[in-house]
Amino acid sequence: MVTRHPMEQRILREGNGPATSLPLIPYESIQGGGRMEELAASLDEYDKLVIRMNTPRRVLSLSLVVVDNAVCPTATLVKVDSAREHGILLEAVRVLADLDLAVRKAYISSDGRWFMNVFHVTDRCGRKLADRSLTSHLERSLCASRPGDDTQPPALLTEPAGLEVHGLTTFELAGADRPGLLSEVFAVLRDVECDVVAAKVWTHNGRVASLITVREGRPGSPTDADATLRARRVEARLGNVLRGDHAVRGARNATAVASSSASAAHSDRRMHQLMFADRDYEQTTPGVSTPPRSVVSVQNWVNRGYSIVNVECRDQPKLLFDVICTLTDMEYVVFHGIIDTDGDRARQEFYIRHLDGTPISSEAERQRVIQCLQAAIDRRACEGAMLELCTADRRGLLADVTQTFREHGLSVTRAEVTTKAGIAMDVFYVADTAGHAVDQRTVDAITERVGVESLKLNEERRPWCHQKWPTTEEDRVANGGGGGVGLFYLGSIVKRNLYNLGLIRSCSLQGAHST
């Protein structure tokens, strides 16, 4: 007889649906994990969740999170079980990305109204999470994250946490990229006496997107009406700079400038949305295209009603977040998934449907999914020399630095600007106007101009250690030898994921292909 998990028992006692509406979770198998203190802490949160219920039969965002360092010798296991809700997977992946964790392996499975996810994570140097404060913070963050919850502080800002606090305003820019554009944008902000608090800049396929958060530099506290009027004036000036005389695709995409001080959207997700809305995934010049860094394939599994998405590419930071974010914003639901890394290569496979439960229905839609996923992966790639700026912040600092880049014939391909306690900590990726590498003489001239103690060339880049991950015999059997698209029957993927979740014995994998 299968024993119900205590949380499930409480749900049924509260009258949240018939016994068959929720999955049976063998409680004995969870007891064997040796982490009952985490489970007890999660169960204590149930009463808080009940308060947020609108109706007795509402599907709750119940989350059961266990962080375990004992099971796997090479990675920390993060198990997240929750009620299935659109966007809940993205929120879990977002938490891992915000903590700068690398997902080495993952198993995603949906059973009725329940999601069961297992992530094998390390830090960026390939080490397990040994810091207890970090693992505790990870557990709290995963339990607190909810789809569409705007109370989460955006990752863009370092001080203060919030977009509509103490006179902060965020401007969104999206349009055609050109050499020197960023220098012109920061020059306008300097001229109108706006102090840049934080900024992100991405470029891809001849397009640029940016989130720039500024603080009013003039003394006094303007009224809300004055602040709104001033923001609109700054927006208009930035729009004029962005449009210029270089509209590559015509007026439709020449400018997309908006004030988003009322929005608390996650910054990386918003950057993806801006570039997606600007259609950076489309080919800009007929007959001329840059080969994508990833191989993406999409097939329909007609018998089961799924579309199977396979992604293979070089591993890079936040890869899983970028893929899940794109699928979610395109209104697809991931029901099952397998993520694996082998050295510096990553392979991801997802079983998806539309929100209405249907698979991809046309060749045009299939191609669009492929192009959008390839673009999402390429946006994250950092091209050019990495220059790090660390100095006391002042008005016009970014305008001066980017003007120096411009005078030496360099373009900024990517940038991240942060300010903390009056110190500017900025990262710029720069290349020449043709996209080629920067020679050492140019780098020396720029650092001499800006200050050798303030601007430095990072030749090592961020640590991104690649190691050969051991593959067990059961993994090889379960993965069908890897490679092709749609190698798994649904019974195989569910049973394999339940095995990795620790909810069934390994012998249950026998006969997985007999459905």
Short mmCIF file of C-alpha atoms in Angstrom, two decimals:
data_model
loop_
_atom_site.label_atom_id
_atom_site.label_comp_id
_atom_site.label_asym_id
_atom_site.label_seq_id
_atom_site.Cartn_x
_atom_site.Cartn_y
_atom_site.Cartn_z
CA MET A 1 0.00 0.00 0.00
CA VAL A 2 1.39 3.38 -0.96
CA THR A 3 1.58 5.94 1.84
CA ARG A 4 0.62 9.45 0.91
CA HIS A 5 3.00 12.32 1.51
CA PRO A 6 1.85 14.41 4.55
CA MET A 7 1.41 17.53 2.42
CA GLU A 8 -0.84 15.60 0.04
CA GLN A 9 -2.83 14.22 2.96
CA ARG A 10 -3.46 17.74 4.23
CA ILE A 11 -4.55 18.93 0.79
CA LEU A 12 -7.07 16.13 0.54
CA ARG A 13 -8.38 16.82 4.04
CA GLU A 14 -8.92 20.48 3.04
CA GLY A 15 -11.12 19.34 0.17
CA ASN A 16 -8.94 20.49 -2.71
CA GLY A 17 -10.18 17.88 -5.12
CA PRO A 18 -10.68 14.13 -5.25
CA ALA A 19 -7.99 11.71 -4.27
CA THR A 20 -7.28 10.89 -7.91
CA SER A 21 -6.54 14.52 -8.82
CA LEU A 22 -3.11 14.54 -7.20
CA PRO A 23 -0.16 12.16 -7.62
CA LEU A 24 0.79 9.54 -5.08
CA ILE A 25 4.24 10.28 -3.66
CA PRO A 26 5.78 7.37 -1.73
CA TYR A 27 6.58 8.94 1.62
CA GLU A 28 8.93 6.12 2.55
CA SER A 29 11.23 6.96 -0.34
CA ILE A 30 11.42 10.60 0.76
CA GLN A 31 12.15 9.55 4.34
CA GLY A 32 15.19 7.75 3.04
CA GLY A 33 16.72 11.02 1.87
CA GLY A 34 17.91 11.88 5.38
CA ARG A 35 16.76 15.53 5.16
CA MET A 36 13.57 15.56 7.22
CA GLU A 37 14.39 18.92 8.76
CA GLU A 38 13.98 20.55 5.34
CA LEU A 39 10.74 18.71 4.75
CA ALA A 40 9.39 19.82 8.11
CA ALA A 41 10.29 23.44 7.36
CA SER A 42 8.46 23.19 4.04
CA LEU A 43 5.37 21.70 5.68
CA ASP A 44 5.25 24.59 8.15
CA GLU A 45 4.66 26.93 5.23
CA TYR A 46 1.38 25.23 4.33
CA ASP A 47 -0.77 27.45 6.53
CA LYS A 48 0.62 30.52 4.77
CA LEU A 49 -0.32 29.03 1.44
CA VAL A 50 -3.88 28.32 2.59
CA ILE A 51 -4.39 32.02 3.29
CA ARG A 52 -3.60 32.82 -0.36
CA MET A 53 -6.24 30.42 -1.70
CA ASN A 54 -9.09 32.04 -3.60
CA THR A 55 -11.23 28.92 -3.87
CA PRO A 56 -11.04 25.45 -2.28
CA ARG A 57 -10.16 23.84 -5.60
CA ARG A 58 -7.52 26.32 -6.72
CA VAL A 59 -4.27 24.68 -7.83
CA LEU A 60 -1.69 25.81 -5.28
CA SER A 61 1.93 26.68 -5.92
CA LEU A 62 3.02 24.26 -3.22
CA SER A 63 6.78 23.76 -3.27
CA LEU A 64 8.77 21.05 -1.53
CA VAL A 65 12.49 21.82 -1.82
CA VAL A 66 15.37 19.61 -0.72
CA VAL A 67 19.05 20.50 -1.20
CA ASP A 68 21.25 17.42 -0.80
CA ASN A 69 25.03 17.15 -0.92
CA ALA A 70 25.20 13.48 0.04
CA VAL A 71 23.74 11.72 -3.00
CA CYS A 72 26.04 12.82 -5.84
CA PRO A 73 29.85 12.98 -5.44
CA THR A 74 30.30 15.70 -8.07
CA ALA A 75 27.29 18.02 -7.65
CA THR A 76 24.68 19.26 -5.22
CA LEU A 77 21.19 17.88 -5.86
CA VAL A 78 18.31 20.33 -5.73
CA LYS A 79 14.87 18.66 -5.76
CA VAL A 80 11.85 20.85 -6.36
CA ASP A 81 8.34 19.39 -6.24
CA SER A 82 5.39 21.72 -6.77
CA ALA A 83 1.92 21.99 -8.18
CA ARG A 84 2.08 22.38 -11.96
CA GLU A 85 1.50 25.97 -12.97
CA HIS A 86 2.60 27.81 -16.10
CA GLY A 87 5.89 29.55 -15.39
CA ILE A 88 6.79 27.61 -12.23
CA LEU A 89 9.68 25.84 -13.98
CA LEU A 90 11.07 29.16 -15.21
CA GLU A 91 10.93 30.57 -11.67
CA ALA A 92 12.95 27.63 -10.32
CA VAL A 93 15.54 27.95 -13.07
CA ARG A 94 15.66 31.74 -12.54
CA VAL A 95 16.60 31.26 -8.88
CA LEU A 96 19.50 28.98 -9.88
CA ALA A 97 20.65 31.46 -12.53
CA ASP A 98 20.48 34.45 -10.18
CA LEU A 99 22.71 32.61 -7.71
CA ASP A 100 25.19 32.04 -10.57
CA LEU A 101 24.94 28.25 -10.30
CA ALA A 102 25.78 25.91 -13.16
CA VAL A 103 23.18 23.23 -13.96
CA ARG A 104 25.21 20.19 -14.95
CA LYS A 105 22.29 17.77 -15.21
CA ALA A 106 18.57 18.08 -14.71
CA TYR A 107 15.46 15.92 -14.92
CA ILE A 108 12.05 17.51 -15.37
CA SER A 109 8.82 15.55 -15.19
CA SER A 110 5.15 16.44 -14.93
CA ASP A 111 2.71 13.95 -13.46
CA GLY A 112 -0.85 15.20 -13.78
CA ARG A 113 -1.01 18.39 -11.71
CA TRP A 114 2.43 17.94 -10.12
CA PHE A 115 5.93 18.96 -11.24
CA MET A 116 8.97 16.96 -10.10
CA ASN A 117 12.37 18.49 -10.91
CA VAL A 118 15.91 17.46 -10.00
CA PHE A 119 18.86 19.75 -10.72
CA HIS A 120 22.53 18.76 -10.35
CA VAL A 121 24.23 22.09 -9.67
CA THR A 122 27.73 23.37 -8.92
CA ASP A 123 29.36 26.74 -8.65
CA ARG A 124 31.10 28.14 -11.73
CA CYS A 125 34.32 26.32 -10.83
CA GLY A 126 32.57 22.94 -10.77
CA ARG A 127 32.47 22.60 -6.99
CA LYS A 128 29.59 21.39 -4.84
CA LEU A 129 27.78 23.95 -2.69
CA ALA A 130 29.56 23.66 0.61
CA ASP A 131 28.40 26.97 2.11
CA ARG A 132 25.43 26.22 4.34
CA SER A 133 24.21 29.83 4.15
CA LEU A 134 24.10 29.54 0.35
CA THR A 135 22.11 26.30 0.39
CA SER A 136 19.69 27.74 2.97
CA HIS A 137 19.22 30.85 0.83
CA LEU A 138 18.66 28.61 -2.19
CA GLU A 139 15.93 26.68 -0.38
CA ARG A 140 14.18 29.84 0.79
CA SER A 141 14.33 31.41 -2.65
CA LEU A 142 12.90 28.36 -4.37
CA CYS A 143 10.07 28.09 -1.86
CA ALA A 144 9.25 31.79 -2.21
CA SER A 145 9.36 32.07 -6.01
CA ARG A 146 5.99 32.18 -7.76
CA PRO A 147 5.12 32.79 -11.43
CA GLY A 148 4.29 36.42 -12.07
CA ASP A 149 5.33 37.52 -8.59
CA ASP A 150 6.55 41.08 -9.02
CA THR A 151 7.72 41.31 -5.43
CA GLN A 152 10.98 39.59 -6.34
CA PRO A 153 13.76 42.21 -6.56
CA PRO A 154 15.10 42.50 -10.10
CA ALA A 155 18.61 41.21 -10.65
CA LEU A 156 19.51 44.33 -12.64
CA LEU A 157 19.77 46.65 -9.67
CA THR A 158 22.34 46.52 -6.93
CA GLU A 159 21.07 49.50 -4.95
CA PRO A 160 18.38 49.94 -4.05
CA ALA A 161 16.39 46.79 -4.81
CA GLY A 162 13.44 48.03 -6.83
CA LEU A 163 12.72 50.03 -9.96
CA GLU A 164 10.33 52.55 -8.50
CA VAL A 165 12.24 53.51 -5.37
CA HIS A 166 13.83 56.85 -4.49
CA GLY A 167 13.28 58.41 -7.89
CA LEU A 168 14.67 55.61 -10.04
CA THR A 169 13.48 55.31 -13.62
CA THR A 170 14.33 52.56 -16.11
CA PHE A 171 14.44 53.19 -19.84
CA GLU A 172 14.12 50.36 -22.36
CA LEU A 173 15.84 50.71 -25.71
CA ALA A 174 15.66 48.35 -28.66
CA GLY A 175 16.56 48.97 -32.29
CA ALA A 176 19.31 48.90 -34.90
CA ASP A 177 22.86 48.82 -33.57
CA ARG A 178 25.64 51.00 -34.94
CA PRO A 179 29.19 52.00 -33.89
CA GLY A 180 29.21 54.60 -31.14
CA LEU A 181 25.52 54.27 -30.26
CA LEU A 182 26.11 53.51 -26.59
CA SER A 183 28.42 56.52 -26.31
CA GLU A 184 25.67 58.77 -27.67
CA VAL A 185 23.08 57.33 -25.27
CA PHE A 186 25.24 57.90 -22.18
CA ALA A 187 26.15 61.39 -23.41
CA VAL A 188 22.44 62.31 -23.54
CA LEU A 189 21.92 61.03 -20.00
CA ARG A 190 24.88 63.08 -18.81
CA ASP A 191 23.56 66.22 -20.51
CA VAL A 192 20.11 65.88 -18.90
CA GLU A 193 21.74 65.29 -15.49
CA CYS A 194 20.66 61.68 -15.04
CA ASP A 195 22.98 59.46 -13.00
CA VAL A 196 23.17 55.89 -14.31
CA VAL A 197 22.65 53.42 -11.44
CA ALA A 198 22.62 50.21 -13.47
CA ALA A 199 22.45 49.11 -17.09
CA LYS A 200 22.49 46.06 -19.30
CA VAL A 201 23.31 46.10 -23.01
CA TRP A 202 23.01 43.17 -25.41
CA THR A 203 23.71 43.13 -29.13
CA HIS A 204 22.80 40.41 -31.60
CA ASN A 205 22.31 40.17 -35.33
CA GLY A 206 22.67 43.90 -35.92
CA ARG A 207 20.20 44.77 -33.14
CA VAL A 208 20.71 46.24 -29.69
CA ALA A 209 18.61 46.10 -26.51
CA SER A 210 19.28 47.87 -23.25
CA LEU A 211 17.80 48.49 -19.81
CA ILE A 212 19.20 51.66 -18.23
CA THR A 213 18.19 52.64 -14.72
CA VAL A 214 18.86 56.26 -13.75
CA ARG A 215 18.43 58.51 -10.75
CA GLU A 216 17.47 62.17 -10.96
CA GLY A 217 20.68 64.14 -10.57
CA ARG A 218 19.13 67.51 -9.79
CA PRO A 219 18.65 68.62 -6.17
CA GLY A 220 15.23 68.51 -4.61
CA SER A 221 12.36 66.06 -4.81
CA PRO A 222 10.23 66.59 -7.92
CA THR A 223 6.54 65.81 -7.84
CA ASP A 224 5.24 62.71 -9.56
CA ALA A 225 3.86 64.81 -12.40
CA ASP A 226 7.19 66.60 -12.90
CA ALA A 227 9.11 63.32 -12.77
CA THR A 228 6.81 61.74 -15.37
CA LEU A 229 7.11 64.75 -17.68
CA ARG A 230 10.89 64.76 -17.37
CA ALA A 231 11.08 61.00 -18.01
CA ARG A 232 9.05 61.48 -21.21
CA ARG A 233 11.41 64.21 -22.38
CA VAL A 234 14.46 62.05 -21.73
CA GLU A 235 12.71 59.16 -23.49
CA ALA A 236 12.11 61.34 -26.55
CA ARG A 237 15.79 62.36 -26.70
CA LEU A 238 16.95 58.78 -26.36
CA GLY A 239 14.52 57.79 -29.11
CA ASN A 240 16.02 60.39 -31.45
CA VAL A 241 19.51 59.06 -30.73
CA LEU A 242 18.44 55.46 -31.24
CA ARG A 243 16.73 56.14 -34.56
CA GLY A 244 19.44 58.30 -36.10
CA ASP A 245 19.81 57.75 -39.83
CA HIS A 246 20.55 54.04 -39.60
CA ALA A 247 17.20 52.27 -39.61
CA VAL A 248 18.27 48.89 -40.98
CA ARG A 249 14.78 47.44 -41.24
CA GLY A 250 12.78 50.62 -41.68
CA ALA A 251 10.71 52.66 -39.27
CA ARG A 252 9.03 49.60 -37.72
CA ASN A 253 12.12 48.73 -35.74
CA ALA A 254 13.99 52.02 -35.73
CA THR A 255 13.15 52.71 -32.11
CA ALA A 256 11.41 51.10 -29.16
CA VAL A 257 12.04 53.29 -26.16
CA ALA A 258 9.84 53.01 -23.09
CA SER A 259 9.90 54.03 -19.46
CA SER A 260 9.40 50.98 -17.27
CA SER A 261 9.69 52.42 -13.75
CA ALA A 262 6.49 50.59 -12.78
CA SER A 263 7.78 47.22 -13.94
CA ALA A 264 9.63 44.79 -11.72
CA ALA A 265 10.25 42.18 -14.40
CA HIS A 266 13.39 40.09 -14.15
CA SER A 267 16.06 41.98 -16.09
CA ASP A 268 17.45 39.08 -18.16
CA ARG A 269 13.96 37.94 -19.06
CA ARG A 270 13.05 41.48 -20.06
CA MET A 271 16.16 41.69 -22.26
CA HIS A 272 15.09 38.51 -24.05
CA GLN A 273 11.60 39.95 -24.50
CA LEU A 274 12.93 43.20 -25.96
CA MET A 275 15.10 41.43 -28.53
CA PHE A 276 12.37 38.92 -29.34
CA ALA A 277 9.88 41.77 -29.94
CA ASP A 278 12.47 43.41 -32.17
CA ARG A 279 12.75 40.14 -34.14
CA ASP A 280 16.49 39.80 -33.79
CA TYR A 281 16.07 36.13 -34.74
CA GLU A 282 15.28 37.11 -38.35
CA GLN A 283 17.95 37.31 -41.01
CA THR A 284 18.91 40.94 -41.58
CA THR A 285 20.53 40.78 -45.02
CA PRO A 286 19.43 38.29 -47.70
CA GLY A 287 22.19 35.80 -48.45
CA VAL A 288 24.32 36.93 -45.48
CA SER A 289 23.97 35.23 -42.13
CA THR A 290 26.13 34.24 -39.16
CA PRO A 291 26.07 30.51 -38.38
CA PRO A 292 24.28 29.89 -35.05
CA ARG A 293 26.27 28.54 -32.13
CA SER A 294 23.72 25.84 -31.43
CA VAL A 295 22.00 22.97 -33.20
CA VAL A 296 18.26 22.98 -32.52
CA SER A 297 15.78 20.45 -33.86
CA VAL A 298 12.03 20.12 -33.37
CA GLN A 299 9.92 17.04 -34.13
CA ASN A 300 6.37 16.06 -33.30
CA TRP A 301 5.62 12.87 -31.41
CA VAL A 302 2.21 12.39 -32.93
CA ASN A 303 1.14 9.38 -30.86
CA ARG A 304 1.69 11.21 -27.58
CA GLY A 305 0.80 14.72 -28.68
CA TYR A 306 4.17 16.27 -27.82
CA SER A 307 6.65 18.38 -29.74
CA ILE A 308 10.20 17.30 -28.93
CA VAL A 309 12.82 20.06 -28.84
CA ASN A 310 16.51 19.14 -28.86
CA VAL A 311 19.27 21.68 -28.20
CA GLU A 312 22.98 20.93 -28.53
CA CYS A 313 25.66 23.59 -28.12
CA ARG A 314 28.72 24.64 -26.20
CA ASP A 315 27.87 25.02 -22.54
CA GLN A 316 27.63 28.60 -21.27
CA PRO A 317 26.33 30.43 -18.18
CA LYS A 318 22.54 30.58 -17.78
CA LEU A 319 21.96 28.37 -20.82
CA LEU A 320 19.00 26.53 -19.26
CA PHE A 321 17.42 29.82 -18.17
CA ASP A 322 17.69 31.26 -21.68
CA VAL A 323 16.03 28.23 -23.28
CA ILE A 324 13.23 27.87 -20.69
CA CYS A 325 12.61 31.62 -20.71
CA THR A 326 12.18 31.64 -24.49
CA LEU A 327 9.83 28.65 -24.52
CA THR A 328 7.75 30.14 -21.69
CA ASP A 329 7.44 33.56 -23.32
CA MET A 330 6.43 31.86 -26.58
CA GLU A 331 3.62 30.27 -24.51
CA TYR A 332 4.82 26.68 -24.57
CA VAL A 333 4.66 24.39 -21.55
CA VAL A 334 7.54 22.02 -20.78
CA PHE A 335 6.11 18.73 -19.52
CA HIS A 336 9.30 16.65 -19.46
CA GLY A 337 12.96 17.40 -19.99
CA ILE A 338 16.49 16.06 -19.74
CA ILE A 339 19.57 18.28 -19.44
CA ASP A 340 23.12 16.94 -19.57
CA THR A 341 26.62 18.38 -19.92
CA ASP A 342 29.64 16.47 -21.13
CA GLY A 343 32.83 18.48 -20.91
CA ASP A 344 32.11 21.78 -22.61
CA ARG A 345 29.09 20.46 -24.52
CA ALA A 346 25.48 20.72 -23.38
CA ARG A 347 22.47 18.73 -24.56
CA GLN A 348 18.88 19.50 -23.66
CA GLU A 349 15.69 17.72 -24.64
CA PHE A 350 12.19 18.98 -23.87
CA TYR A 351 8.70 17.62 -24.45
CA ILE A 352 6.44 20.62 -24.96
CA ARG A 353 2.90 21.63 -25.87
CA HIS A 354 1.02 24.88 -26.30
CA LEU A 355 -0.91 26.25 -23.34
CA ASP A 356 -4.02 24.67 -24.84
CA GLY A 357 -2.36 21.23 -24.86
CA THR A 358 -1.63 20.98 -28.60
CA PRO A 359 1.79 20.39 -30.19
CA ILE A 360 3.47 22.52 -32.84
CA SER A 361 1.18 22.42 -35.86
CA SER A 362 3.05 23.82 -38.87
CA GLU A 363 6.45 23.94 -40.53
CA ALA A 364 6.55 27.74 -40.19
CA GLU A 365 5.99 27.47 -36.44
CA ARG A 366 8.65 24.80 -36.15
CA GLN A 367 11.20 26.99 -37.92
CA ARG A 368 10.27 29.94 -35.73
CA VAL A 369 10.89 27.94 -32.56
CA ILE A 370 14.29 26.86 -33.90
CA GLN A 371 15.28 30.42 -34.84
CA CYS A 372 14.11 31.90 -31.52
CA LEU A 373 15.99 29.34 -29.43
CA GLN A 374 19.16 29.81 -31.46
CA ALA A 375 18.88 33.57 -31.05
CA ALA A 376 18.33 33.27 -27.28
CA ILE A 377 21.52 31.22 -26.94
CA ASP A 378 23.54 33.53 -29.20
CA ARG A 379 22.49 36.66 -27.27
CA ARG A 380 24.28 35.40 -24.18
CA ALA A 381 27.57 34.79 -26.00
CA CYS A 382 30.21 37.40 -25.12
CA GLU A 383 32.23 38.53 -28.12
CA GLY A 384 35.36 40.67 -27.96
CA ALA A 385 37.82 41.70 -25.28
CA MET A 386 36.49 41.90 -21.73
CA LEU A 387 37.31 45.20 -20.02
CA GLU A 388 36.48 45.69 -16.35
CA LEU A 389 36.02 49.16 -14.90
CA CYS A 390 36.15 49.71 -11.14
CA THR A 391 36.37 53.26 -9.88
CA ALA A 392 34.54 55.92 -7.89
CA ASP A 393 31.27 56.73 -9.61
CA ARG A 394 30.63 60.21 -11.00
CA ARG A 395 28.26 61.83 -13.41
CA GLY A 396 29.39 61.36 -17.00
CA LEU A 397 31.75 58.47 -16.23
CA LEU A 398 30.06 56.11 -18.68
CA ALA A 399 29.86 58.80 -21.36
CA ASP A 400 33.61 59.43 -21.06
CA VAL A 401 34.59 55.76 -21.07
CA THR A 402 32.39 54.80 -24.03
CA GLN A 403 33.55 57.91 -25.91
CA THR A 404 37.12 56.67 -25.45
CA PHE A 405 36.11 53.32 -26.91
CA ARG A 406 34.54 55.11 -29.86
CA GLU A 407 37.60 57.28 -30.52
CA HIS A 408 39.75 54.15 -30.73
CA GLY A 409 37.41 52.51 -33.26
CA LEU A 410 35.76 50.04 -30.86
CA SER A 411 32.14 49.02 -30.47
CA VAL A 412 30.53 47.66 -27.29
CA THR A 413 29.01 44.25 -28.00
CA ARG A 414 27.79 43.68 -24.47
CA ALA A 415 27.86 45.60 -21.20
CA GLU A 416 26.73 45.31 -17.60
CA VAL A 417 26.85 48.37 -15.36
CA THR A 418 26.38 48.22 -11.59
CA THR A 419 26.87 50.77 -8.83
CA LYS A 420 27.29 49.94 -5.15
CA ALA A 421 28.19 52.27 -2.31
CA GLY A 422 29.38 54.93 -4.74
CA ILE A 423 31.67 52.54 -6.64
CA ALA A 424 31.10 51.80 -10.33
CA MET A 425 31.75 48.16 -11.23
CA ASP A 426 31.21 47.81 -14.96
CA VAL A 427 32.04 45.15 -17.53
CA PHE A 428 32.34 45.88 -21.27
CA TYR A 429 32.93 43.50 -24.15
CA VAL A 430 34.46 45.40 -27.04
CA ALA A 431 35.48 44.61 -30.62
CA ASP A 432 36.38 46.70 -33.63
CA THR A 433 33.61 47.94 -35.90
CA ALA A 434 33.97 44.85 -38.10
CA GLY A 435 33.60 42.54 -35.12
CA HIS A 436 37.27 41.52 -35.04
CA ALA A 437 39.44 41.10 -31.98
CA VAL A 438 41.07 44.14 -30.40
CA ASP A 439 44.88 44.35 -30.64
CA GLN A 440 46.94 44.83 -27.51
CA ARG A 441 48.20 48.27 -28.56
CA THR A 442 44.62 49.60 -28.66
CA VAL A 443 43.87 48.09 -25.25
CA ASP A 444 46.99 49.72 -23.78
CA ALA A 445 46.00 53.10 -25.22
CA ILE A 446 42.48 52.88 -23.77
CA THR A 447 43.62 51.81 -20.30
CA GLU A 448 46.19 54.62 -20.30
CA ARG A 449 43.48 57.13 -21.20
CA VAL A 450 40.89 55.92 -18.68
CA GLY A 451 43.37 54.96 -15.96
CA VAL A 452 45.47 51.83 -15.59
CA GLU A 453 44.20 51.34 -12.03
CA SER A 454 40.55 51.73 -13.03
CA LEU A 455 40.25 49.83 -16.34
CA LYS A 456 41.76 46.40 -16.79
CA LEU A 457 41.69 43.74 -19.48
CA ASN A 458 40.40 40.43 -18.14
CA GLU A 459 42.27 37.83 -20.16
CA GLU A 460 41.05 34.85 -18.16
CA ARG A 461 37.33 35.70 -18.39
CA ARG A 462 35.00 34.31 -15.77
CA PRO A 463 35.90 30.82 -14.53
CA TRP A 464 33.91 28.28 -16.46
CA CYS A 465 35.46 24.94 -15.67
CA HIS A 466 34.61 22.02 -17.90
CA GLN A 467 35.00 18.52 -16.60
CA LYS A 468 34.10 15.08 -17.83
CA TRP A 469 30.99 13.97 -15.97
CA PRO A 470 30.79 10.24 -15.24
CA THR A 471 27.98 8.39 -16.96
CA THR A 472 26.65 5.31 -15.22
CA GLU A 473 25.45 2.24 -17.03
CA GLU A 474 21.88 3.05 -16.01
CA ASP A 475 22.25 6.57 -17.46
CA ARG A 476 23.44 5.11 -20.77
CA VAL A 477 20.53 2.70 -20.87
CA ALA A 478 18.04 5.39 -19.90
CA ASN A 479 19.37 7.86 -22.44
CA GLY A 480 19.25 5.36 -25.24
CA GLY A 481 22.85 6.07 -26.15
CA GLY A 482 22.18 9.82 -26.67
CA GLY A 483 22.13 11.57 -30.00
CA GLY A 484 18.88 11.42 -31.89
CA VAL A 485 15.62 13.25 -31.44
CA GLY A 486 12.70 11.56 -29.73
CA LEU A 487 14.54 8.40 -28.72
CA PHE A 488 12.39 7.96 -25.63
CA TYR A 489 8.90 6.69 -25.22
CA LEU A 490 6.88 8.60 -22.66
CA GLY A 491 6.99 5.67 -20.26
CA SER A 492 10.77 5.67 -20.40
CA ILE A 493 11.25 9.36 -19.69
CA VAL A 494 8.74 9.39 -16.82
CA LYS A 495 10.20 6.29 -15.19
CA ARG A 496 13.74 7.54 -15.63
CA ASN A 497 12.85 10.88 -14.04
CA LEU A 498 11.00 9.20 -11.17
CA TYR A 499 14.11 7.06 -10.61
CA ASN A 500 16.31 10.16 -10.45
CA LEU A 501 13.80 11.75 -8.09
CA GLY A 502 14.18 8.73 -5.83
CA LEU A 503 10.50 7.85 -6.07
CA ILE A 504 10.90 4.41 -7.67
CA ARG A 505 13.54 1.69 -7.54
CA SER A 506 16.12 1.35 -10.28
CA CYS A 507 14.65 -2.00 -11.32
CA SER A 508 11.59 -0.08 -12.50
CA LEU A 509 13.64 0.98 -15.50
CA GLN A 510 13.38 -2.52 -16.87
CA GLY A 511 10.81 -2.69 -19.58
CA ALA A 512 10.57 1.10 -19.81
CA HIS A 513 10.06 0.93 -23.55
CA SER A 514 6.99 -1.25 -23.32
CA THR A 515 4.05 1.16 -23.22
#
